[in-house]
Amino acid sequence: MLIPCFACESRFRPDEYFRACHDYNRGRDMVAWTCPRCGNRDELRVLPGELGFGYSANGGHGGFDVSDRVRVPGLRRRRQDLRLDISLDEKVWRVPTRLRQLAGAR
């Protein structure tokens, strides 16, 4: 199973792909991914058995709209308070939530 980068068309084994995931946004249920080869950043949603690629609605203030899907048989997810756990077979990757400063906090 190889997962593509839509920008440079490189393909990655699941371990390399999911290690490049970062910044889980729990409110929008979205993960940021940066391609290890070309540096392109994508937003995606981890769904049972597939990855959903898309874009943020309302300039990043709304939801997340999935426009393309890539099947990854056996892919599972578990939402935690401050992270998303992605699992495939026996492997688990933890994508942390980046804590954002509150407006006006010093």
XYZ file of N, CA and C in Angstrom:
318
model
N 0.847 -1.181 0.000
C 0.000 0.000 0.000
C 0.884 1.234 0.000
N 0.707 2.086 -1.000
C 1.432 3.349 -1.099
C 0.421 4.493 -1.154
N 0.699 5.558 -0.398
C -0.201 6.704 -0.301
C 0.464 7.878 -1.026
N -0.266 8.553 -1.919
C 0.359 9.591 -2.747
C 0.411 10.976 -2.113
N 1.382 11.756 -2.590
C 1.376 13.209 -2.412
C 0.764 13.750 -3.697
N -0.277 14.535 -3.607
C -0.937 15.040 -4.806
C -0.130 16.130 -5.503
N 0.833 16.733 -4.809
C 1.631 17.806 -5.418
C 2.772 17.255 -6.272
N 3.588 16.352 -5.690
C 4.775 15.879 -6.429
C 4.620 14.452 -6.954
N 3.495 13.818 -6.635
C 3.177 12.467 -7.084
C 4.092 11.391 -6.498
N 4.870 11.732 -5.455
C 5.632 10.703 -4.739
C 4.645 9.810 -4.008
N 5.064 8.594 -3.736
C 4.212 7.650 -3.008
C 4.970 7.163 -1.790
N 4.223 6.985 -0.677
C 4.830 6.665 0.604
C 4.192 5.436 1.233
N 5.013 4.656 1.889
C 4.498 3.562 2.718
C 3.782 4.205 3.902
N 2.797 3.509 4.498
C 2.027 4.112 5.587
C 2.878 4.684 6.726
N 3.936 3.992 7.148
C 4.724 4.498 8.267
C 5.338 5.861 7.945
N 5.924 6.000 6.761
C 6.526 7.279 6.388
C 5.455 8.356 6.223
N 4.319 7.981 5.657
C 3.236 8.939 5.445
C 2.680 9.464 6.765
N 2.330 8.544 7.677
C 1.675 8.978 8.912
C 2.639 9.632 9.898
N 3.950 9.361 9.789
C 4.916 10.079 10.618
C 5.009 11.547 10.204
N 4.608 11.880 8.976
C 4.639 13.263 8.493
C 3.352 14.025 8.816
N 2.408 13.383 9.505
C 1.180 14.066 9.931
C 1.475 14.882 11.187
N 0.873 16.053 11.274
C 1.078 16.931 12.429
C -0.144 17.814 12.592
N -0.265 18.427 13.722
C -1.293 19.435 13.988
C -2.719 18.936 13.736
N -3.225 18.107 14.646
C -4.613 17.654 14.576
C -5.525 18.751 15.092
N -6.477 19.175 14.279
C -7.477 20.165 14.674
C -8.750 19.401 15.014
N -8.989 19.206 16.302
C -10.119 18.386 16.749
C -11.456 19.007 16.374
N -11.559 20.332 16.468
C -12.814 21.018 16.156
C -13.248 20.817 14.705
N -12.294 20.800 13.787
C -12.593 20.596 12.366
C -12.327 19.165 11.942
N -11.833 18.331 12.883
C -11.512 16.923 12.620
C -10.615 16.809 11.391
N -9.510 17.570 11.413
C -8.611 17.656 10.287
C -7.171 17.495 10.758
N -6.366 16.823 9.940
C -4.946 16.630 10.206
C -4.157 17.368 9.129
N -3.077 18.039 9.536
C -2.164 18.646 8.571
C -1.063 17.636 8.268
N -0.671 17.564 7.001
C 0.391 16.658 6.545
C 1.332 17.440 5.659
N 2.647 17.279 5.879
C 3.646 17.930 5.043
C 4.465 16.856 4.347
N 4.520 16.935 3.023
C 5.238 15.938 2.229
C 6.728 15.963 2.576
N 7.301 14.808 2.935
C 8.729 14.747 3.253
C 9.628 15.024 2.043
N 9.100 14.932 0.832
C 9.924 15.125 -0.364
C 9.837 16.549 -0.911
N 8.617 17.061 -1.101
C 8.496 18.377 -1.746
C 8.098 19.502 -0.791
N 7.676 19.173 0.427
C 7.300 20.194 1.397
C 5.879 20.706 1.263
N 5.113 20.184 0.309
C 3.722 20.592 0.156
C 2.936 20.233 1.420
N 2.037 21.114 1.822
C 1.193 20.852 2.985
C -0.233 20.588 2.522
N -0.785 19.479 2.977
C -2.172 19.116 2.684
C -2.960 19.026 3.976
N -4.265 19.200 3.854
C -5.183 18.958 4.957
C -5.962 17.703 4.610
N -6.170 16.857 5.607
C -6.892 15.615 5.350
C -7.694 15.204 6.566
N -8.642 14.356 6.317
C -9.445 13.763 7.385
C -9.214 12.258 7.335
N -8.916 11.686 8.497
C -8.730 10.239 8.597
C -10.099 9.626 8.854
N -10.511 8.744 7.962
C -11.813 8.086 8.043
C -11.588 6.581 8.122
N -12.555 5.817 8.589
C -12.379 4.354 8.605
C -12.137 3.827 7.183
N -10.948 3.260 6.963
C -10.637 2.647 5.676
C -10.223 3.592 4.572
N -10.101 4.898 4.853
C -9.702 5.831 3.805
C -9.232 7.161 4.367
N -8.535 7.906 3.517
C -8.137 9.275 3.814
C -8.964 10.199 2.939
N -9.492 11.248 3.516
C -10.264 12.228 2.777
C -9.472 13.520 2.654
N -9.177 13.929 1.423
C -8.428 15.149 1.171
C -9.392 16.241 0.752
N -9.097 17.471 1.139
C -10.000 18.547 0.776
C -9.464 19.893 1.167
N -10.366 20.739 1.610
C -10.011 22.116 1.914
C -10.907 22.624 3.029
N -10.434 23.664 3.673
C -11.190 24.291 4.756
C -12.240 25.219 4.165
N -13.436 25.110 4.675
C -14.519 25.984 4.229
C -14.414 27.330 4.955
N -14.959 28.373 4.391
C -14.993 29.716 4.992
C -13.616 30.222 5.395
N -12.620 30.027 4.558
C -11.288 30.562 4.829
C -10.648 30.025 6.091
N -10.972 28.790 6.448
C -10.373 28.183 7.631
C -11.187 28.362 8.903
N -12.308 29.087 8.826
C -13.127 29.310 10.011
C -14.328 28.381 10.072
N -14.564 27.635 9.015
C -15.707 26.736 8.977
C -15.268 25.294 9.094
N -16.009 24.419 8.470
C -15.719 22.990 8.502
C -14.639 22.605 7.509
N -14.589 21.330 7.204
C -13.615 20.792 6.271
C -14.381 19.979 5.246
N -14.218 20.315 3.969
C -14.936 19.636 2.891
C -14.003 18.648 2.192
N -14.394 17.372 2.169
C -13.607 16.331 1.512
C -13.953 16.322 0.029
N -12.911 16.408 -0.831
C -13.149 16.382 -2.268
C -12.549 15.139 -2.933
N -11.501 14.555 -2.369
C -10.871 13.349 -2.919
C -10.657 12.341 -1.791
N -10.742 11.069 -2.143
C -10.558 9.997 -1.152
C -9.541 8.987 -1.667
N -8.723 8.489 -0.735
C -7.763 7.432 -1.038
C -8.057 6.284 -0.077
N -8.362 5.114 -0.640
C -8.670 3.947 0.196
C -7.403 3.415 0.852
N -7.506 3.155 2.161
C -6.434 2.539 2.933
C -7.099 1.447 3.771
N -7.255 0.256 3.200
C -7.974 -0.816 3.902
C -7.372 -1.089 5.279
N -8.249 -1.170 6.273
C -7.837 -1.458 7.641
C -7.507 -0.227 8.464
N -7.539 0.963 7.859
C -7.226 2.194 8.581
C -8.300 2.478 9.630
N -7.844 2.826 10.836
C -8.760 3.159 11.921
C -8.292 4.441 12.600
N -9.195 5.067 13.336
C -8.895 6.313 14.035
C -9.562 6.311 15.398
N -8.961 7.047 16.311
C -9.559 7.214 17.635
C -9.239 8.623 18.111
N -10.297 9.400 18.323
C -10.126 10.782 18.789
C -9.869 10.794 20.283
N -8.842 11.504 20.687
C -8.529 11.729 22.087
C -8.729 13.216 22.373
N -8.562 13.618 23.636
C -8.739 15.031 23.969
C -7.754 15.931 23.231
N -6.471 15.564 23.219
C -5.463 16.436 22.622
C -4.664 15.754 21.522
N -5.254 14.739 20.887
C -4.560 14.065 19.788
C -5.533 13.170 19.030
N -5.067 12.730 17.860
C -5.773 11.724 17.083
C -4.848 10.529 16.967
N -5.342 9.347 17.313
C -4.585 8.115 17.139
C -5.016 7.467 15.827
N -4.042 7.239 14.944
C -4.277 6.588 13.655
C -3.669 5.205 13.741
N -4.434 4.173 13.366
C -3.877 2.818 13.432
C -4.144 2.067 12.130
N -3.168 1.226 11.816
C -3.232 0.372 10.637
C -2.471 -0.892 10.999
N -3.133 -2.022 10.874
C -2.565 -3.290 11.327
C -2.228 -3.144 12.816
N -0.995 -3.374 13.206
C -0.602 -3.273 14.618
C 0.067 -1.950 14.953
N 0.278 -1.088 13.981
C 1.004 0.173 14.160
C 0.043 1.296 14.539
N 0.498 2.187 15.434
C -0.306 3.341 15.851
C 0.557 4.598 15.745
N -0.004 5.646 15.151
C 0.643 6.951 15.072
C -0.213 7.931 15.837
N 0.417 8.768 16.640
C -0.302 9.770 17.433
C -0.029 11.151 16.845
N -1.098 11.838 16.472
C -0.972 13.179 15.904
C -1.478 14.163 16.955
N -0.576 14.969 17.512
C -0.982 15.876 18.591
C -1.753 17.090 18.076
N -2.537 17.658 18.976
C -3.196 18.928 18.719
C -2.212 20.024 19.056
N -2.028 20.938 18.133
C -1.168 22.093 18.429
C -1.983 23.066 19.262
N -1.509 23.347 20.441
C -2.212 24.260 21.323
C -1.997 25.676 20.827
N -3.095 26.369 20.595
C -3.029 27.739 20.084
C -3.231 28.691 21.253
N -2.522 29.805 21.229
C -2.677 30.800 22.288
C -4.035 31.456 22.171
N -4.596 31.770 23.321
C -5.859 32.501 23.344
C -5.623 33.939 22.929
N -6.567 34.519 22.250
C -6.446 35.912 21.824
C -6.298 36.801 23.066
N -5.313 37.661 23.046
C -5.093 38.572 24.168
C -4.243 37.986 25.281
N -3.909 36.700 25.223
C -3.078 36.094 26.266
C -1.642 36.564 26.104
N -0.969 36.800 27.207
C 0.432 37.265 27.148
C 1.294 36.408 27.995
